[in-house]
Tab-separated table of N, CA and C in Angstrom:
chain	number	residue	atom	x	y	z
A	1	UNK	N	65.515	7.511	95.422
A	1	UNK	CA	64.610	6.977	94.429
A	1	UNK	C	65.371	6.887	93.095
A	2	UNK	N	65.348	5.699	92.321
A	2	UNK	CA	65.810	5.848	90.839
A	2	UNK	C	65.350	6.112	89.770
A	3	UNK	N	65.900	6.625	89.150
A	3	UNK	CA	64.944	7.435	87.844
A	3	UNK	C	63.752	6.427	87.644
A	4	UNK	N	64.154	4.821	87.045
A	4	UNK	CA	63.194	4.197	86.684
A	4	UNK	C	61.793	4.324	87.621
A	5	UNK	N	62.159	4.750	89.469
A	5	UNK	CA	60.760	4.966	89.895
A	5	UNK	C	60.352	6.004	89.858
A	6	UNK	N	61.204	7.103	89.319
A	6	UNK	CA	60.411	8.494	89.099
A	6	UNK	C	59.872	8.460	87.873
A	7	UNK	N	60.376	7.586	86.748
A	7	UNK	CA	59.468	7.583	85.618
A	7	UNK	C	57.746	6.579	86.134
A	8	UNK	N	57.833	5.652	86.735
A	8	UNK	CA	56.928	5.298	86.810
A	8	UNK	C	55.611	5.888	88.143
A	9	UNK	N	56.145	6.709	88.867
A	9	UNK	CA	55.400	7.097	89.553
A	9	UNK	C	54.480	8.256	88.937
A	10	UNK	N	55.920	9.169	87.717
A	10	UNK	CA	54.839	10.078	86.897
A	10	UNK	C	54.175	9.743	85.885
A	11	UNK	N	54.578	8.524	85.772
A	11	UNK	CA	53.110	8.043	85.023
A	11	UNK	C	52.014	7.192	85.504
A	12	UNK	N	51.954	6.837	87.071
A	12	UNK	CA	50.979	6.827	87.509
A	12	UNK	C	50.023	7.679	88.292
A	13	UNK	N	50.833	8.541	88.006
A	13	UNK	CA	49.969	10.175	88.582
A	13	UNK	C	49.219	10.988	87.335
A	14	UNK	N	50.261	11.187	86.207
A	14	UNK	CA	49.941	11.383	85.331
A	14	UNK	C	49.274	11.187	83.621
A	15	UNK	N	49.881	10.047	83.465
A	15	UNK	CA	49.150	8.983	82.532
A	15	UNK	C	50.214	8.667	81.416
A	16	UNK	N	50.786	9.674	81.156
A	16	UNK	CA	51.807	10.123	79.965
A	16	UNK	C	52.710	11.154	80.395
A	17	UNK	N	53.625	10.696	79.502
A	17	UNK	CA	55.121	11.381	79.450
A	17	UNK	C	55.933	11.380	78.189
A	18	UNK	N	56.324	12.187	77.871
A	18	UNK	CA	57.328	12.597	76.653
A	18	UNK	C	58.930	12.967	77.382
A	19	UNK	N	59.726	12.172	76.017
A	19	UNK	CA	61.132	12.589	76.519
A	19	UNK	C	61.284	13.964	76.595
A	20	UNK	N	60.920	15.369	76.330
A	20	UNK	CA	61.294	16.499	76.787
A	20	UNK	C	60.705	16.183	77.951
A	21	UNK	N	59.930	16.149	78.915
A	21	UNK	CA	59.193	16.158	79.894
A	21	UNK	C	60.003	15.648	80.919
A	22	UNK	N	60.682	14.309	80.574
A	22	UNK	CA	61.441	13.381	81.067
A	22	UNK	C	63.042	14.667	81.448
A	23	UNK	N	63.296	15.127	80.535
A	23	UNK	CA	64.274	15.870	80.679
A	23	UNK	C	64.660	17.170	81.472
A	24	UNK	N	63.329	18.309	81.608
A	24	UNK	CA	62.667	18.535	82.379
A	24	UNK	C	62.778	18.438	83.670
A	25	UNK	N	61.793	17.845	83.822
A	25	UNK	CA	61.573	17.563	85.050
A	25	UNK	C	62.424	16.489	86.093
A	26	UNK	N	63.100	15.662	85.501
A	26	UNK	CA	64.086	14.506	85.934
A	26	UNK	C	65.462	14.558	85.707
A	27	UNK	N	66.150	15.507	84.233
A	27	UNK	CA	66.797	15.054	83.743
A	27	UNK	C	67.444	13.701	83.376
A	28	UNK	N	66.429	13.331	82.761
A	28	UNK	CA	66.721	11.650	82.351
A	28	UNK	C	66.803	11.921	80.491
A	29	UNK	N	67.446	11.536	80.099
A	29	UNK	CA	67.817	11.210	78.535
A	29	UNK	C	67.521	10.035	77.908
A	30	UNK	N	67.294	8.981	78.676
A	30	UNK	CA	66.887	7.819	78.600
A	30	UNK	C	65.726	7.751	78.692
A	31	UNK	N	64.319	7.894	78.511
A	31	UNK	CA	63.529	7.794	79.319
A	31	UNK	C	62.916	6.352	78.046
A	32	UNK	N	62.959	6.097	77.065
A	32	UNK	CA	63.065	5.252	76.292
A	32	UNK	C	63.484	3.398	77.012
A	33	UNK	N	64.590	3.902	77.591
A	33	UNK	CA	65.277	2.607	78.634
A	33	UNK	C	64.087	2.219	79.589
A	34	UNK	N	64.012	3.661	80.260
A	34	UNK	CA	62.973	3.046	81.555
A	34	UNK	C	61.543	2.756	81.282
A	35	UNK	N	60.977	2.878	79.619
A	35	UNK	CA	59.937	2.791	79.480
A	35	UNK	C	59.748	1.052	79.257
A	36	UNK	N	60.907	0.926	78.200
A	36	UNK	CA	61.563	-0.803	78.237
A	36	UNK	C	61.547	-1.736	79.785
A	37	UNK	N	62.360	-1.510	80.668
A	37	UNK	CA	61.951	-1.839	81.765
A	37	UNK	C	60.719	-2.044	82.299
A	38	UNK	N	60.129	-0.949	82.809
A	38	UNK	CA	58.633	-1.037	82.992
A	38	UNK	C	57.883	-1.939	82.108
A	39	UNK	N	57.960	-1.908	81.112
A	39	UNK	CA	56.959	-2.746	80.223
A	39	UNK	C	57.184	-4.351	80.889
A	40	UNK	N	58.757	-4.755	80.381
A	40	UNK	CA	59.183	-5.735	81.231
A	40	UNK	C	58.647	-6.040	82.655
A	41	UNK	N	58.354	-4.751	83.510
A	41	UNK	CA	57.635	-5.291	84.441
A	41	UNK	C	56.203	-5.285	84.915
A	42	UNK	N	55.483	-5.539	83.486
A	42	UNK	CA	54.106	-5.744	83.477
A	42	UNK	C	53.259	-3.918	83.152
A	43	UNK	N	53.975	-3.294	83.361
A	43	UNK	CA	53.205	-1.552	83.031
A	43	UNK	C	52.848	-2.082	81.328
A	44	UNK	N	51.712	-1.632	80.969
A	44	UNK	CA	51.208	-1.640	79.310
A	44	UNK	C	51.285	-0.012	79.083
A	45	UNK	N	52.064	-0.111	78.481
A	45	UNK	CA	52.634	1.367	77.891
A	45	UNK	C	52.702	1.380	76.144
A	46	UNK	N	51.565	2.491	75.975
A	46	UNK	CA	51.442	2.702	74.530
A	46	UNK	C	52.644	4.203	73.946
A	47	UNK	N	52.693	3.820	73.181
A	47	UNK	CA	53.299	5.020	72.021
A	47	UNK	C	52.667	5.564	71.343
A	48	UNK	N	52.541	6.642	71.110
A	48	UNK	CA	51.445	7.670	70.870
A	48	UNK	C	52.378	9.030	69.978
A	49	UNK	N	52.696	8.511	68.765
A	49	UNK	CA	53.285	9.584	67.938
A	49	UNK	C	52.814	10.846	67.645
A	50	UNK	N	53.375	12.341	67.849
A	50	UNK	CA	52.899	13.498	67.888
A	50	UNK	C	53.274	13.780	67.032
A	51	UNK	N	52.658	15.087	66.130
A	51	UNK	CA	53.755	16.058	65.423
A	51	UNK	C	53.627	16.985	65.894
A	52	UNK	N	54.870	18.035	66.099
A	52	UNK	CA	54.722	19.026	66.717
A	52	UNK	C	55.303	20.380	65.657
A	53	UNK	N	55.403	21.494	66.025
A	53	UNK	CA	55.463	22.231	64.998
A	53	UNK	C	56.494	21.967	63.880
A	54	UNK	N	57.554	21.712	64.118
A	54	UNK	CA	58.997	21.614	63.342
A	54	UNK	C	59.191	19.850	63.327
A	55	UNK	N	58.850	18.965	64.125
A	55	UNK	CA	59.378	17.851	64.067
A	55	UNK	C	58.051	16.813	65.131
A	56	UNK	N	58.236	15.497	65.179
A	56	UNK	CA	57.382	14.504	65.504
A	56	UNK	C	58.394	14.001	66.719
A	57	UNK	N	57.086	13.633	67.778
A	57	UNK	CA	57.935	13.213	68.992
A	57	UNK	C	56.872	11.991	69.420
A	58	UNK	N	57.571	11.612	70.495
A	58	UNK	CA	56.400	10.049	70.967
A	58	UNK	C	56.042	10.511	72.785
A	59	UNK	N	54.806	10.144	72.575
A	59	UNK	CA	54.273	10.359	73.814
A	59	UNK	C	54.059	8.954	74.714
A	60	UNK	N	54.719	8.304	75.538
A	60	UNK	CA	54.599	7.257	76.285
A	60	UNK	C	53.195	7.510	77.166
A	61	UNK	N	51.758	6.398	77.003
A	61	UNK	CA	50.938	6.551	78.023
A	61	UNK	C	50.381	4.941	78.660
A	62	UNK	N	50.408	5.487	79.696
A	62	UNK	CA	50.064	4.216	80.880
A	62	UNK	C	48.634	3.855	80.624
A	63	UNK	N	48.221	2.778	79.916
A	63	UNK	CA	46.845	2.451	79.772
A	63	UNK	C	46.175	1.293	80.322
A	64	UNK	N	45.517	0.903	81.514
A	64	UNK	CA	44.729	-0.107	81.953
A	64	UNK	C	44.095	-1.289	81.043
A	65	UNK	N	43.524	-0.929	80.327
A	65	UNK	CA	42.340	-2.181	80.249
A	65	UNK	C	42.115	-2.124	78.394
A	66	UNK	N	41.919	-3.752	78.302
A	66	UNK	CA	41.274	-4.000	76.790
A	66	UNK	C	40.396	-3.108	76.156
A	67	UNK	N	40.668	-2.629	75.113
A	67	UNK	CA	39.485	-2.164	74.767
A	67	UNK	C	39.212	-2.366	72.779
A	68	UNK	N	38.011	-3.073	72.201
A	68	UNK	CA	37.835	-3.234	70.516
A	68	UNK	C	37.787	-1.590	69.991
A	69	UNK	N	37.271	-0.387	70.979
A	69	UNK	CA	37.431	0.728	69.964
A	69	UNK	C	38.821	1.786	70.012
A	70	UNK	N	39.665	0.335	70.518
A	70	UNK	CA	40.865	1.338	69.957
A	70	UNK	C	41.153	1.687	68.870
A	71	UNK	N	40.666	1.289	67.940
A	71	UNK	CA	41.241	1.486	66.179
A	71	UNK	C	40.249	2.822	66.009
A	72	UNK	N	39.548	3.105	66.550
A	72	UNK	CA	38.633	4.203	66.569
A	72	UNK	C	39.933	5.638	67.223
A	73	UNK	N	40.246	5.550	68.208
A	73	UNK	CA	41.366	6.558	68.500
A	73	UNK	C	41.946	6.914	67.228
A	74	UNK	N	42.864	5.641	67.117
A	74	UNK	CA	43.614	5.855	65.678
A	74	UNK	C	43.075	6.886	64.836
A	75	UNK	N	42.220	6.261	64.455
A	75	UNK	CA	41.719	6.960	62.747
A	75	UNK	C	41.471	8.718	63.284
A	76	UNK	N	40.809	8.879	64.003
A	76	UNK	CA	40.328	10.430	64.910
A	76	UNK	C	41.592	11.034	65.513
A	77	UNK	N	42.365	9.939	65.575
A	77	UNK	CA	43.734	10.864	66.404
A	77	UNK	C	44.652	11.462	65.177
A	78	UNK	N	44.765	10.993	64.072
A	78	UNK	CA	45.534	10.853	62.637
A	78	UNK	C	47.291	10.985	63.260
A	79	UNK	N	47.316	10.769	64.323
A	79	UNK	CA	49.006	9.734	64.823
A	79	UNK	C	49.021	8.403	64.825
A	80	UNK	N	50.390	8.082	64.780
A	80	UNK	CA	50.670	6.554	64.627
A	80	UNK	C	51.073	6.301	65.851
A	81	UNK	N	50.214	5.367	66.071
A	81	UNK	CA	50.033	4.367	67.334
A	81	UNK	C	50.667	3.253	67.555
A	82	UNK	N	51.890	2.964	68.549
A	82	UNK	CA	52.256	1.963	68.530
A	82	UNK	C	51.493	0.953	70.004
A	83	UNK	N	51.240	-0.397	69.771
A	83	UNK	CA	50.733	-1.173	70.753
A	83	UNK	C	51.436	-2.070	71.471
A	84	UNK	N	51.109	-2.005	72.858
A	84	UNK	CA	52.003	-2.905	73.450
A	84	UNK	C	52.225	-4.438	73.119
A	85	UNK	N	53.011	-4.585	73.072
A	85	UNK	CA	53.065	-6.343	72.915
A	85	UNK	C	51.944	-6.535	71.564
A	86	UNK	N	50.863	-7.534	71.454
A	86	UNK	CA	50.491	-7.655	70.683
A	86	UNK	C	48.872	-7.464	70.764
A	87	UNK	N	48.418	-6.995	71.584
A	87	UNK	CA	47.268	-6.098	72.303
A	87	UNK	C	46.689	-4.852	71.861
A	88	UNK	N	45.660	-4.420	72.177
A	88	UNK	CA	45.105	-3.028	71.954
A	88	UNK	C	44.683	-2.690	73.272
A	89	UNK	N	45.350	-1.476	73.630
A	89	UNK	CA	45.125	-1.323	75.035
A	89	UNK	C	44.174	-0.178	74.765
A	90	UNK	N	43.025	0.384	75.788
A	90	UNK	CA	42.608	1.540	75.870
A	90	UNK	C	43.567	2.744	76.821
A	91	UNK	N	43.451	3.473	75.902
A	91	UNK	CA	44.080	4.921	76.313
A	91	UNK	C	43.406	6.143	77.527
């Protein structure tokens, strides 16, 4: 199996993934590359900025379907949200 399908299988099991996670559990360093790919092959994958105690990390999550109260996440989540392509996906 190649990383790119172990990244995408744990995020269809799981929903989300972070590069420590990626590292972890796969040792992949890239996991940034294979998130690029995937997108390329139709996966809608949001970015989902964390802060964590000492520093800010991005959480990659696999999201299905349209949704208008995504800007509602936003504001309640107080992370910066990046969107796929030019879409609002629900989370």
């Amino acid at each position: 199996m190649t990383q790119k399908e172990q990244i995408r299988e744990y995020l269809e099991k799981n929903k989300k993934i972070s590069t420590w996670t990626a590292i972890q559990e796969f040792r992949i360093t890239r996991l940034s590359e294979y998130i690029r790919q995937l997108r390329l092959d139709g996966y809608k994958i949001v970015d989902i900025w964390k802060k964590g105690n000492k520093n800010q990390y991005v959480e990659y999550t696999l999201v299905e379907e349209l949704t208008p109260e995504f800007n509602n996440l936003v504001n309640e989540n107080e992370n910066h949200i990046s969107m796929w392509g030019n879409y609002v996906w629900k989370v």
